[in-house]
Short mmCIF file of C-alpha atoms in Angstrom, two decimals:
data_model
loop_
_atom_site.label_atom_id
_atom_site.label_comp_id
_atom_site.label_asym_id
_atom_site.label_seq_id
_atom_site.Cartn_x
_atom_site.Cartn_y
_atom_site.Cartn_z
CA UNK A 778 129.52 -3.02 241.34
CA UNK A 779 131.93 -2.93 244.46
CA UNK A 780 132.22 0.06 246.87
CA UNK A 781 135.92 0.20 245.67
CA UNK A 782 136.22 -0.47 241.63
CA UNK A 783 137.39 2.55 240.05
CA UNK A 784 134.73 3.92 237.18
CA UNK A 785 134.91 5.92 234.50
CA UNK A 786 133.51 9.22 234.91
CA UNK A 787 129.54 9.43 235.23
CA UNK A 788 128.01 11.04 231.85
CA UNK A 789 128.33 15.00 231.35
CA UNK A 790 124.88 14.54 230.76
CA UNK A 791 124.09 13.87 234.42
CA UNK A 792 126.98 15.61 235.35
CA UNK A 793 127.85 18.43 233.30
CA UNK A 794 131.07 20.69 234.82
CA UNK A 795 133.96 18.09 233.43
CA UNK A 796 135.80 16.55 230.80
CA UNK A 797 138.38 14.86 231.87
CA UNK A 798 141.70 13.65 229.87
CA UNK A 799 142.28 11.42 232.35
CA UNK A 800 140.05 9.29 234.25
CA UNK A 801 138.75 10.15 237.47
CA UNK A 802 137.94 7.85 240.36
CA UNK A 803 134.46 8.08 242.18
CA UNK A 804 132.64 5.94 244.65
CA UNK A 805 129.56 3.79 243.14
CA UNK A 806 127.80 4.09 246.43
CA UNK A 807 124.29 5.66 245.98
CA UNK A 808 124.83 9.79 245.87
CA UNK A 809 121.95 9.86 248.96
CA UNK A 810 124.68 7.86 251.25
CA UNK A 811 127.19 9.60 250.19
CA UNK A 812 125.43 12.70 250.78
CA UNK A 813 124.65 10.93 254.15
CA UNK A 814 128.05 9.95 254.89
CA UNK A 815 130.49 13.15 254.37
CA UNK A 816 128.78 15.64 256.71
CA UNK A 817 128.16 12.50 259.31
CA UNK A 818 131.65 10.89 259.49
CA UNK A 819 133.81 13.65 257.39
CA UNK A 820 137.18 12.25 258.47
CA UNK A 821 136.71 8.75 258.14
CA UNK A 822 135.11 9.14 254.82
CA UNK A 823 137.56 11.21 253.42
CA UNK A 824 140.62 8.22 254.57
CA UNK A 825 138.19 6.10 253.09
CA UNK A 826 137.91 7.15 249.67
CA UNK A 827 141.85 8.83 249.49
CA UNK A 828 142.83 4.79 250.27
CA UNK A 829 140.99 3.72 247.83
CA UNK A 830 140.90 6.34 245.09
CA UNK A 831 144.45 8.28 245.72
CA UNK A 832 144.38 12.07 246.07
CA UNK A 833 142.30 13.36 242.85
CA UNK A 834 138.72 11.60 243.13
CA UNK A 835 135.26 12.80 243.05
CA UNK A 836 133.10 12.73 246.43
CA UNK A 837 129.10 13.14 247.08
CA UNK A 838 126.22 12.78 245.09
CA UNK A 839 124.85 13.75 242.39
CA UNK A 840 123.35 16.91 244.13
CA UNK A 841 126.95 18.24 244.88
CA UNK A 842 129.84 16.48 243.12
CA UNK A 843 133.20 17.46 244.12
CA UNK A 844 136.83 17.24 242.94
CA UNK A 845 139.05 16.45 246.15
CA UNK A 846 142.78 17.37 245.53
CA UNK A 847 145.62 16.20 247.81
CA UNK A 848 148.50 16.48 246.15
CA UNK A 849 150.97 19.34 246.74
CA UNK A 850 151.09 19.35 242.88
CA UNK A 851 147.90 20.08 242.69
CA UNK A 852 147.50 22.12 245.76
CA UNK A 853 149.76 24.34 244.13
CA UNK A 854 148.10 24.88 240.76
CA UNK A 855 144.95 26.27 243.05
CA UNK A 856 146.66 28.15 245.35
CA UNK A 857 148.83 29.96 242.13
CA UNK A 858 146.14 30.19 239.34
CA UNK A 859 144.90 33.45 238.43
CA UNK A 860 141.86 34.70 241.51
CA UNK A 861 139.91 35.65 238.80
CA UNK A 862 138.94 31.87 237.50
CA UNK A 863 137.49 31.32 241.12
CA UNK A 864 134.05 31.83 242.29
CA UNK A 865 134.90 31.40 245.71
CA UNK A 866 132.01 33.17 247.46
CA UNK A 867 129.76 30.44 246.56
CA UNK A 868 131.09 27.75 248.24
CA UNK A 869 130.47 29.42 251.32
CA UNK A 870 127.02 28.78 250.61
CA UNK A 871 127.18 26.49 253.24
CA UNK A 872 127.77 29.22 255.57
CA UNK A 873 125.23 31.76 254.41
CA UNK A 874 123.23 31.05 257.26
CA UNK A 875 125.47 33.69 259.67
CA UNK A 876 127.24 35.30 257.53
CA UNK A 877 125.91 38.98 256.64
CA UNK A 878 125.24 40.88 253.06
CA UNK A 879 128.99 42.31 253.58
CA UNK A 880 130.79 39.76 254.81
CA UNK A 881 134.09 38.78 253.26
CA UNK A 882 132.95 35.11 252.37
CA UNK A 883 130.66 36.10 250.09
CA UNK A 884 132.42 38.40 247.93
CA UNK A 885 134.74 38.00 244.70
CA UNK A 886 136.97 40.01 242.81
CA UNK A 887 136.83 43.88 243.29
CA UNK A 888 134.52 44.40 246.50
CA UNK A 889 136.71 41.35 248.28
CA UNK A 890 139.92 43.38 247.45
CA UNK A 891 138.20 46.47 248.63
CA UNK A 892 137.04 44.49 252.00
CA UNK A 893 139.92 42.66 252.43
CA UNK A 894 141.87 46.09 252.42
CA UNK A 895 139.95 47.83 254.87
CA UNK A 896 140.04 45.13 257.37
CA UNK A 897 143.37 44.05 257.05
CA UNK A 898 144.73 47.16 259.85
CA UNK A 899 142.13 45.66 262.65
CA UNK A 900 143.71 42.50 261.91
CA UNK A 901 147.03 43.70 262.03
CA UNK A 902 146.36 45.16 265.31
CA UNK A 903 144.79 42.05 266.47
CA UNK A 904 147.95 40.07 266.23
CA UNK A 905 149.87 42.42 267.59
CA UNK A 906 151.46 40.88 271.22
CA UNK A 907 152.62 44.32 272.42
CA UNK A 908 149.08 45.45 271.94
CA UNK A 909 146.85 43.00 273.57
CA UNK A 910 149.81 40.40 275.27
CA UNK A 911 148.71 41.37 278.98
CA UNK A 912 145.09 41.55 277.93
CA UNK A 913 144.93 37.54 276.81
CA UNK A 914 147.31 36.56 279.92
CA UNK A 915 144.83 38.77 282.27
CA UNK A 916 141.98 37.01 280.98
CA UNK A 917 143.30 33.81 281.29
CA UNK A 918 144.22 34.24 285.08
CA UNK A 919 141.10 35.52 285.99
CA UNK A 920 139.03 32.59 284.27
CA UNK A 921 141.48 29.65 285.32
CA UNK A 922 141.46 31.21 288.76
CA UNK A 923 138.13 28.99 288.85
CA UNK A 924 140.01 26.06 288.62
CA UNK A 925 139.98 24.53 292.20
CA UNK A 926 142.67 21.21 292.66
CA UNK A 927 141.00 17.81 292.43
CA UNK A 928 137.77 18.79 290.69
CA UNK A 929 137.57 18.14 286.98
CA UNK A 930 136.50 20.51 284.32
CA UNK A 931 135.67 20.95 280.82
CA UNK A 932 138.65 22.16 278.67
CA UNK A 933 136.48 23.03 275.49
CA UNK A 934 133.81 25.05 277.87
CA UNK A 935 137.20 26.93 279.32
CA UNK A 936 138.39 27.61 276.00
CA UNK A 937 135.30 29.01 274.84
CA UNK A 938 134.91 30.96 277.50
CA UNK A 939 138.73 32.55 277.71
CA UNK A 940 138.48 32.90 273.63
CA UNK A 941 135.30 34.83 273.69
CA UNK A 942 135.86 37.16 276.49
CA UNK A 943 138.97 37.84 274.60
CA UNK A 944 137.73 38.33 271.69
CA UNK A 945 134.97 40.74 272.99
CA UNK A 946 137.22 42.62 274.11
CA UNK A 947 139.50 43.72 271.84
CA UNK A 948 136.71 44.29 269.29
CA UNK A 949 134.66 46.24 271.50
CA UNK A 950 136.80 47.61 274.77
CA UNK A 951 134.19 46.51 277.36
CA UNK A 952 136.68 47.50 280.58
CA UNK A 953 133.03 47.74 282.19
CA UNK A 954 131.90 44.98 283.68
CA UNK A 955 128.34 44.94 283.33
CA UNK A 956 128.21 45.84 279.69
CA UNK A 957 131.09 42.75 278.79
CA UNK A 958 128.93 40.39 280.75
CA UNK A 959 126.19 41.81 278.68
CA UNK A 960 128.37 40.98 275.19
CA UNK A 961 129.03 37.52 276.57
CA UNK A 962 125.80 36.50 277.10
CA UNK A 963 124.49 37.43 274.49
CA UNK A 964 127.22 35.70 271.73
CA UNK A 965 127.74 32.62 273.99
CA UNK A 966 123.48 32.03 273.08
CA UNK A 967 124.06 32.62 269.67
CA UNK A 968 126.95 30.63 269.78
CA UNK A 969 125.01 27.87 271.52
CA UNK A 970 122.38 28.50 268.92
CA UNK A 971 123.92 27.67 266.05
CA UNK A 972 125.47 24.98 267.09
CA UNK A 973 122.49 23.38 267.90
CA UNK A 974 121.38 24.21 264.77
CA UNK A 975 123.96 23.28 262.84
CA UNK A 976 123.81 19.70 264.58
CA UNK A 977 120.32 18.96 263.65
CA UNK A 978 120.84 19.67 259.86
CA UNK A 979 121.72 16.37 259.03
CA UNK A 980 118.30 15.24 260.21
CA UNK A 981 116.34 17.79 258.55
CA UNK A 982 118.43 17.53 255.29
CA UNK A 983 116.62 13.63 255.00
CA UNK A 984 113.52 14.29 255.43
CA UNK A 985 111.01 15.65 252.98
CA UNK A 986 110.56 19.22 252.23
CA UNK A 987 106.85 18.87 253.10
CA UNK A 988 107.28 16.87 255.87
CA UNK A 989 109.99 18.93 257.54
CA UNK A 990 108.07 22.23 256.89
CA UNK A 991 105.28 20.90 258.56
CA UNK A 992 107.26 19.40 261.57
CA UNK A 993 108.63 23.39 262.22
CA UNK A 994 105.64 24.87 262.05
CA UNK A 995 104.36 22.30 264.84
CA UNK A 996 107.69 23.21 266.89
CA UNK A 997 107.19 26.82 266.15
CA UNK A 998 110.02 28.81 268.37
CA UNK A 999 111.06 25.26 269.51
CA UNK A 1000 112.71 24.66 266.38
CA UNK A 1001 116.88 25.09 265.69
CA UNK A 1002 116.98 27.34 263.52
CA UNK A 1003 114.05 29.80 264.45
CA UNK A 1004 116.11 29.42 267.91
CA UNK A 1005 119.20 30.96 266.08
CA UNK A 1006 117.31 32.78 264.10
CA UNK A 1007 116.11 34.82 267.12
CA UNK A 1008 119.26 34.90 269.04
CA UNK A 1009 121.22 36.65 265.61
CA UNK A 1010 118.66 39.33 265.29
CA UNK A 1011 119.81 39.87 268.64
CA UNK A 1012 123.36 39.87 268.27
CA UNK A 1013 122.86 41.95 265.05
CA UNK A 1014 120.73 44.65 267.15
CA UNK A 1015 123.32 44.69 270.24
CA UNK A 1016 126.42 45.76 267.37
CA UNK A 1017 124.52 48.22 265.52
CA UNK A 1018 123.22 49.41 269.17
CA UNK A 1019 126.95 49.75 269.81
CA UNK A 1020 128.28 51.65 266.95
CA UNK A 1021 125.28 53.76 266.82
CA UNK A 1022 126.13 54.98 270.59
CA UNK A 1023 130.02 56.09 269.76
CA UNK A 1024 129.21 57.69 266.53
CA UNK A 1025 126.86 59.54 268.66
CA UNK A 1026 129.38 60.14 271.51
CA UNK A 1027 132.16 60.53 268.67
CA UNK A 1028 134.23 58.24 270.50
CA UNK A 1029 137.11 57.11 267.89
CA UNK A 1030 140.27 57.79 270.06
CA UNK A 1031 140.13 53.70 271.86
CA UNK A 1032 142.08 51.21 271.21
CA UNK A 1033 139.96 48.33 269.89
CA UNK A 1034 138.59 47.21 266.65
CA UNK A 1035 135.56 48.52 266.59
CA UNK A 1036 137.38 52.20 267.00
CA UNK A 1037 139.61 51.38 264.13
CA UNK A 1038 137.45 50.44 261.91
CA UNK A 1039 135.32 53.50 262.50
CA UNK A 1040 138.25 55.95 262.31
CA UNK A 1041 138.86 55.08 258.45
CA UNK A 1042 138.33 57.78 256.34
CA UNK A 1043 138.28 58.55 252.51
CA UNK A 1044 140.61 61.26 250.71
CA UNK A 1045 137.69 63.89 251.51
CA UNK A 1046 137.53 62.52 255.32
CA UNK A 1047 134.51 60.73 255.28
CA UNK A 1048 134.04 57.25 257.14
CA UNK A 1049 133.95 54.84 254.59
CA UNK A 1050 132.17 51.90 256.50
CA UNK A 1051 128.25 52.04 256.92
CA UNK A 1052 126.76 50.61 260.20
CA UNK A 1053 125.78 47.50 258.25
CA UNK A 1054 129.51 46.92 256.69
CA UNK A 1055 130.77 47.28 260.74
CA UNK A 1056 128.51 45.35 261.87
CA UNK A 1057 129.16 42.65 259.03
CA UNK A 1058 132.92 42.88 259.60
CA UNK A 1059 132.71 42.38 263.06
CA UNK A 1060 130.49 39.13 262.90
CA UNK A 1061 132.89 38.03 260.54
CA UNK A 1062 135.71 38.18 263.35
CA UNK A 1063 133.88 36.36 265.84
CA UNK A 1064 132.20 33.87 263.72
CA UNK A 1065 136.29 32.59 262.59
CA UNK A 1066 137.39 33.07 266.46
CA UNK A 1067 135.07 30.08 267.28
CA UNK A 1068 138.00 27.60 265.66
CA UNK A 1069 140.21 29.19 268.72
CA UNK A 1070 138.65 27.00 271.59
CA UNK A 1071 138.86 23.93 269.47
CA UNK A 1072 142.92 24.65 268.60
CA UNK A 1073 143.37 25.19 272.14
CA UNK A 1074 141.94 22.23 273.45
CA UNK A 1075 143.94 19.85 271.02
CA UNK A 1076 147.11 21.81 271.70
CA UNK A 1077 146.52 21.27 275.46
CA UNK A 1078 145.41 17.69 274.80
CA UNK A 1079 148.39 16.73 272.81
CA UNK A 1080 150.82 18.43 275.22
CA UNK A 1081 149.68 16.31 278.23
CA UNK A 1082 148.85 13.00 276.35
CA UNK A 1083 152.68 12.82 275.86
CA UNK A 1084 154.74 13.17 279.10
CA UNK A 1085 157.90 13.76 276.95
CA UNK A 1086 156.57 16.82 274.96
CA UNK A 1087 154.69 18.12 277.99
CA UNK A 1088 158.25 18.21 280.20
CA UNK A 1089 160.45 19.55 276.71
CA UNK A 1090 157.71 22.65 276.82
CA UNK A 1091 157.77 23.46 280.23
CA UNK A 1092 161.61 23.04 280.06
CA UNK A 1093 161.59 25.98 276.76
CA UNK A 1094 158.91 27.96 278.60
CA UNK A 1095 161.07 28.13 281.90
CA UNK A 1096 164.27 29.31 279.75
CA UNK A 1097 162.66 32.90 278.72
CA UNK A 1098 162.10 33.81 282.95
CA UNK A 1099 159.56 33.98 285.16
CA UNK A 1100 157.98 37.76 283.85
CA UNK A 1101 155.23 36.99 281.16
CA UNK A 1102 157.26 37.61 278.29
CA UNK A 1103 154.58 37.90 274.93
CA UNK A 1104 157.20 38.45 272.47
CA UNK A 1105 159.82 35.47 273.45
CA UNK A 1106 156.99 32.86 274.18
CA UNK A 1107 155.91 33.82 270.72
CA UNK A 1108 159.41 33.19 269.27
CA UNK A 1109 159.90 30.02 271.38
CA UNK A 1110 160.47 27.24 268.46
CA UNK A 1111 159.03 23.96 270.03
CA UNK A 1112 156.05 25.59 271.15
CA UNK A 1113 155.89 26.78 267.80
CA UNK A 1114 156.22 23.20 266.74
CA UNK A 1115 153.45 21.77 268.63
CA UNK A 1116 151.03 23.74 267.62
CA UNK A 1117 151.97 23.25 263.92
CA UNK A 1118 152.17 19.88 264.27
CA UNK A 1119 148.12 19.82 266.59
CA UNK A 1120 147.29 22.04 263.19
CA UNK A 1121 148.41 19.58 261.00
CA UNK A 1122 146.76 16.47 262.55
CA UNK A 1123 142.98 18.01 263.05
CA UNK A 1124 142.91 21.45 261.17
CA UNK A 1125 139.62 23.06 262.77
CA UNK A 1126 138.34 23.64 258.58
CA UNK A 1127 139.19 21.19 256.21
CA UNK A 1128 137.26 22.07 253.39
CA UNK A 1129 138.31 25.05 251.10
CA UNK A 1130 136.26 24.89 247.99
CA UNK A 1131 136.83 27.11 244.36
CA UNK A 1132 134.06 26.63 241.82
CA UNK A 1133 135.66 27.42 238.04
CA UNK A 1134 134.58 30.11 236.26
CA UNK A 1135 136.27 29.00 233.30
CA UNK A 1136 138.11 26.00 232.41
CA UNK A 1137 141.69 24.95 234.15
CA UNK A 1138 143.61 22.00 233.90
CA UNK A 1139 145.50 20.43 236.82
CA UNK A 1140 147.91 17.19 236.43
CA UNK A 1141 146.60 16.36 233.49
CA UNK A 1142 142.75 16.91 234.04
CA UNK A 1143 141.09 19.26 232.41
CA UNK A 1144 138.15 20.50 233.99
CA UNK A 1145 135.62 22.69 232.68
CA UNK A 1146 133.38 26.22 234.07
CA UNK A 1147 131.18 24.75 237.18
CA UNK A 1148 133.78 22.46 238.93
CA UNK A 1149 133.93 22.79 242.41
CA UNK A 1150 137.48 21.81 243.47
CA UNK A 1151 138.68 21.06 247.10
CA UNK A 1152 142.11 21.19 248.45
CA UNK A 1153 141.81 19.22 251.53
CA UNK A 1154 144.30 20.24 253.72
CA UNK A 1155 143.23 17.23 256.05
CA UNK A 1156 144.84 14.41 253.66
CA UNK A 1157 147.86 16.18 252.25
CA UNK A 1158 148.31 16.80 255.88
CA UNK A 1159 148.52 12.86 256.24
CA UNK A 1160 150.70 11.83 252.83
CA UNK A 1161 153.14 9.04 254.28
CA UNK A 1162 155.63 10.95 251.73
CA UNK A 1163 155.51 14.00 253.57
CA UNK A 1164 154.94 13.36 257.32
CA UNK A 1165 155.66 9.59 257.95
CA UNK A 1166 153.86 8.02 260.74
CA UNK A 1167 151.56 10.70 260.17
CA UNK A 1168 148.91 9.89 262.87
CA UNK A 1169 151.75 10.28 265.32
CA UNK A 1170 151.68 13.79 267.53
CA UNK A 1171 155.54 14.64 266.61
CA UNK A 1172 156.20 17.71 266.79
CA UNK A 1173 160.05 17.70 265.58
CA UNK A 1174 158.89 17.08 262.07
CA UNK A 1175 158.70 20.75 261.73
CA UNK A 1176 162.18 21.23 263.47
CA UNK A 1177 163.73 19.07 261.09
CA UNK A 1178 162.17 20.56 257.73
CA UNK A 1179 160.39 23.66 256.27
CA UNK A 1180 157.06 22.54 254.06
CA UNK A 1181 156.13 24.33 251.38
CA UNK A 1182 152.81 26.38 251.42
CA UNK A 1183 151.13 23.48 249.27
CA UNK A 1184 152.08 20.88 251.50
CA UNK A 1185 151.10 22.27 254.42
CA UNK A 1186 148.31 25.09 254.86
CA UNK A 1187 146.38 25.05 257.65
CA UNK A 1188 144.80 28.51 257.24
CA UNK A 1189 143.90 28.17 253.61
CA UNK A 1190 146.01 29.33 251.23
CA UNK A 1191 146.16 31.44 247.76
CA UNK A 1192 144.21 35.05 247.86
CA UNK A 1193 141.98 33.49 250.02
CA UNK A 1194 144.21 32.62 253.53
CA UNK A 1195 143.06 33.42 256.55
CA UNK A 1196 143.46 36.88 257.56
CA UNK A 1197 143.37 36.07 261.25
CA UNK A 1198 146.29 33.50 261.02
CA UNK A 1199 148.71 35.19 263.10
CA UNK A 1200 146.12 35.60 265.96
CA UNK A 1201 145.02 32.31 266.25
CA UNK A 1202 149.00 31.83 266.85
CA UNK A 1203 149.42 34.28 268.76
CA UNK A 1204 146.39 33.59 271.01
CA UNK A 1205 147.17 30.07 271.62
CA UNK A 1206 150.50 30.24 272.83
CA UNK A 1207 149.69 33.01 274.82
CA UNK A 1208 146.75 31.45 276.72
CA UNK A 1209 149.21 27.95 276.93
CA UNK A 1210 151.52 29.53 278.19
CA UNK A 1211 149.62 31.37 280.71
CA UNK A 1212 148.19 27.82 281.99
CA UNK A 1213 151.43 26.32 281.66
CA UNK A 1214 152.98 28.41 284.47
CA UNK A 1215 150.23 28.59 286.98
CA UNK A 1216 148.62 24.94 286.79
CA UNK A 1217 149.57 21.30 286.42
CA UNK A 1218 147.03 19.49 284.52
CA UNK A 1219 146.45 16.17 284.10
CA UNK A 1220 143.94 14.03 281.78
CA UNK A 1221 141.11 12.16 283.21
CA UNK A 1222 139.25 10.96 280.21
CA UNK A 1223 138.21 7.32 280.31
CA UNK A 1224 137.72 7.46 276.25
CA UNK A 1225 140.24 8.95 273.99
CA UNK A 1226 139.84 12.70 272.19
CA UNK A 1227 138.97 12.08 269.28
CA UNK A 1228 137.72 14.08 266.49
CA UNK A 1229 133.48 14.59 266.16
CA UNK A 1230 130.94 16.13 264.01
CA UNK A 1231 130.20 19.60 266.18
CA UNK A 1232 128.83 22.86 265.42
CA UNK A 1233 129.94 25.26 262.82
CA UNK A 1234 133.69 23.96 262.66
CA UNK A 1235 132.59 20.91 262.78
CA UNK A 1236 135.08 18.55 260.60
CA UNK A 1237 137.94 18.83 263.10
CA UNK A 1238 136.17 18.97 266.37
CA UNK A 1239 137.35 17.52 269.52
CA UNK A 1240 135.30 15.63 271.51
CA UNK A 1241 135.50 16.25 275.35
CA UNK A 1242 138.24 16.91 277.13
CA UNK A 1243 138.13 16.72 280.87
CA UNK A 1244 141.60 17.67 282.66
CA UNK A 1245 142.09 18.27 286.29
CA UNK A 1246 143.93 20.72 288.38
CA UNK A 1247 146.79 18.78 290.75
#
């Protein structure tokens, strides 16, 4: 049978979660290669089967069959459908490595409603230029003031570094020195940690149980994941260390997140967050902020691959003055375009996945309890019918006309979106545009940026970037 002849549907008896009124394509390559093949080469596979199949097939094995939707159509039906059909939490599974007993991901129905609504103020305040505006730009300054003129360096390793300082700061405060540096040691190894973890799952997810037990108990504390393991106890320790210390200080009257979320009280007065819940919410926040330093280093690559878009931007950022201006730069509507247009091309997460908890039908399919569906923002992000010459960096395409919320979603989309959307914005340009006016960069990669298998976001990573200062 050919890699490309379209199938009918494998038996319900081997694969019990659908029954489908109309047919639905799947590759007849062995489940172990495709198993092999998606969390390898994501991208490529996924143009692979959407030429061949259109944008409602079935990808993987056997082990973990899914329904990839790419059509706005369908997108929609998703995104609209009643929350309660979803079992969302579980196809974070993936992710349950990190995330904590509390943390958003892994909750449904009433207790995500109830978590969702206590952490939506911190993330209100996150996004907030007035608030933190000079904090980002100050940040920025001091770690680009490394930068010397001739010598190359990293982008992504800049990026991380400026988005985590950031970030640690506005959770936490840290305006002393020793203690941020303290922080930032401390998640830049668990960072590192499950990175390197993450990247040696594919090699441990082919070998046999037995085998690979007995190949970690021979590396002992050598091995990935007791590595991470080690460095999150860590991380979980420092947080509850630092909550523990202002509740005994009864320090609630700062500025960051951490204060915030501390200060929330019931009807009688009481706090209403346990250490653990904190300490779980706060994980959550840094765990999304590491798609930050891979944004920023496409924006920047995509702005200086194109000597046209790079002297347009400069030309907008130059109209709003020379003071550091938060809210115009914000407002500024082809900087705005360029990074929806970087989101667009390599959004960090491509995978949002809903498992049915009853049946639903979609465009003519009707698909029963136990589907997992997955509206892959990655290929509706590349339909020909909506973005033509869509592996083209343009960013007018959003100057010239407004996408719907099903044809474009970056962030996710439905009652699930991304609560730290406007951030990630906000961040970017900021940090751009603090760059922007103090350096001229130019490219010196021999091979092109292109998008890798990396880390935790790994589907959208880009591969290094080295730039220098002239």
């Amino acid at each position: 049978m050919s890699y490309d002849q379209k199938v009918p549907p494998l038996s319900t008896e081997k694969l019990n979660f659908y029954k489908p009124q109309r047919l639905i394509p799947y590759s007849s390559t062995p489940g172990f290669i495709q198993d092999f093949n998606f969390p390898t080469r994501p991208l490529k596979y996924l143009d692979t089967l959407n030429r061949r199949y259109g944008d409602c097939f079935l990808i993987g094995g056997k082990k973990s069959p899914l329904v990839c939707l790419s059509n706005p159509k369908a997108i929609e039906a998703v995104f609209t459908a009643d929350p309660e059909l979803f079992d969302v939490a579980s196809g974070h599974e993936y992710l349950q490595f990190i995330l904590r007993e509390n943390s958003i991901l892994r909750h449904d129905g009433a207790s995500h409603k109830r978590i969702r609504k206590l952490l939506t103020p911190a993330y209100q305040s996150m996004y907030h230029q007035y608030t933190y505006g000079q904090l980002i730009y100050d940040v920025t300054r001091q770690l680009t003031a490394q930068w010397r003129v001739g010598q190359p360096f990293l982008v992504n390793s800049s990026m991380r570094e400026i988005s985590l300082q950031v970030i640690l700061r506005i959770l936490f405060g840290l305006d002393e020195v020793e203690r941020l540096n303290q922080f930032q040691s401390q998640f830049m190894a668990m960072i590192n940690s499950v990175d390197f973890a993450i990247d040696s799952f594919d090699f441990w997810s082919y070998i046999p149980e037995s085998l690979g037990q007995k190949i970690r108990q021979k590396m002992g504390v050598l091995s990935p994941w007791e590595q991470f393991s080690e460095q999150l106890q860590k991380t979980d320790q420092l947080i509850l260390d630092e909550i523990q210390e202002r509740r005994k200080q009864g320090n609630v009257h700062g500025k960051d997140v951490l204060t915030l979320l501390m200060s929330i009280r019931d009807d009688v007065g009481q706090t209403i967050m346990t250490e653990q819940e904190l300490r779980d919410a706060l994980m959550d926040i840094i765990v999304g902020a590491q798609a930050l330093p891979l944004s920023l280093t496409w924006v920047l690559y995509w702005i200086h691959h194109s000597p046209e878009i790079h002297y347009k931007l400069r030309c907008e950022l130059e109209s709003i003055g020379e003071l550091f201006n938060p809210q115009k730069i914000c407002q500024l509507p082809y900087f705005n375009a360029i990074c929806q247009e970087s989101f667009r091309i390599y959004p960090v997460n491509n995978i949002f996945l809903r498992k049915l908890k009853a049946p639903l039908e979609i465009m003519g399919h009707h698909f029963e309890a136990g589907t997992i569906l997955m509206p892959c923002e990655y290929l509706t992000h590349r339909r020909e019918d909506l973005y033509p010459e869509p592996n083209c960096f343009k960013p007018e395409r959003f100057l010239e006309r407004k996408f719907s919320r099903y044809e474009y979603f970056p962030f996710g989309g439905g009652h699930r979106s991304c609560m730290g959307m406007l951030f990630v914005k906000t961040q970017i340009k900021l940090v751009i545009a603090t760059i922007l006016s103090h350096f001229q960069l130019a490219i010196i990669n021999r091979d092109p940026v292109r998008p890798i298998h990396r880390g935790l976001f790994s589907l959208g990573s880009p591969s290094d970037l080295w730039m220098v200062c002239n």
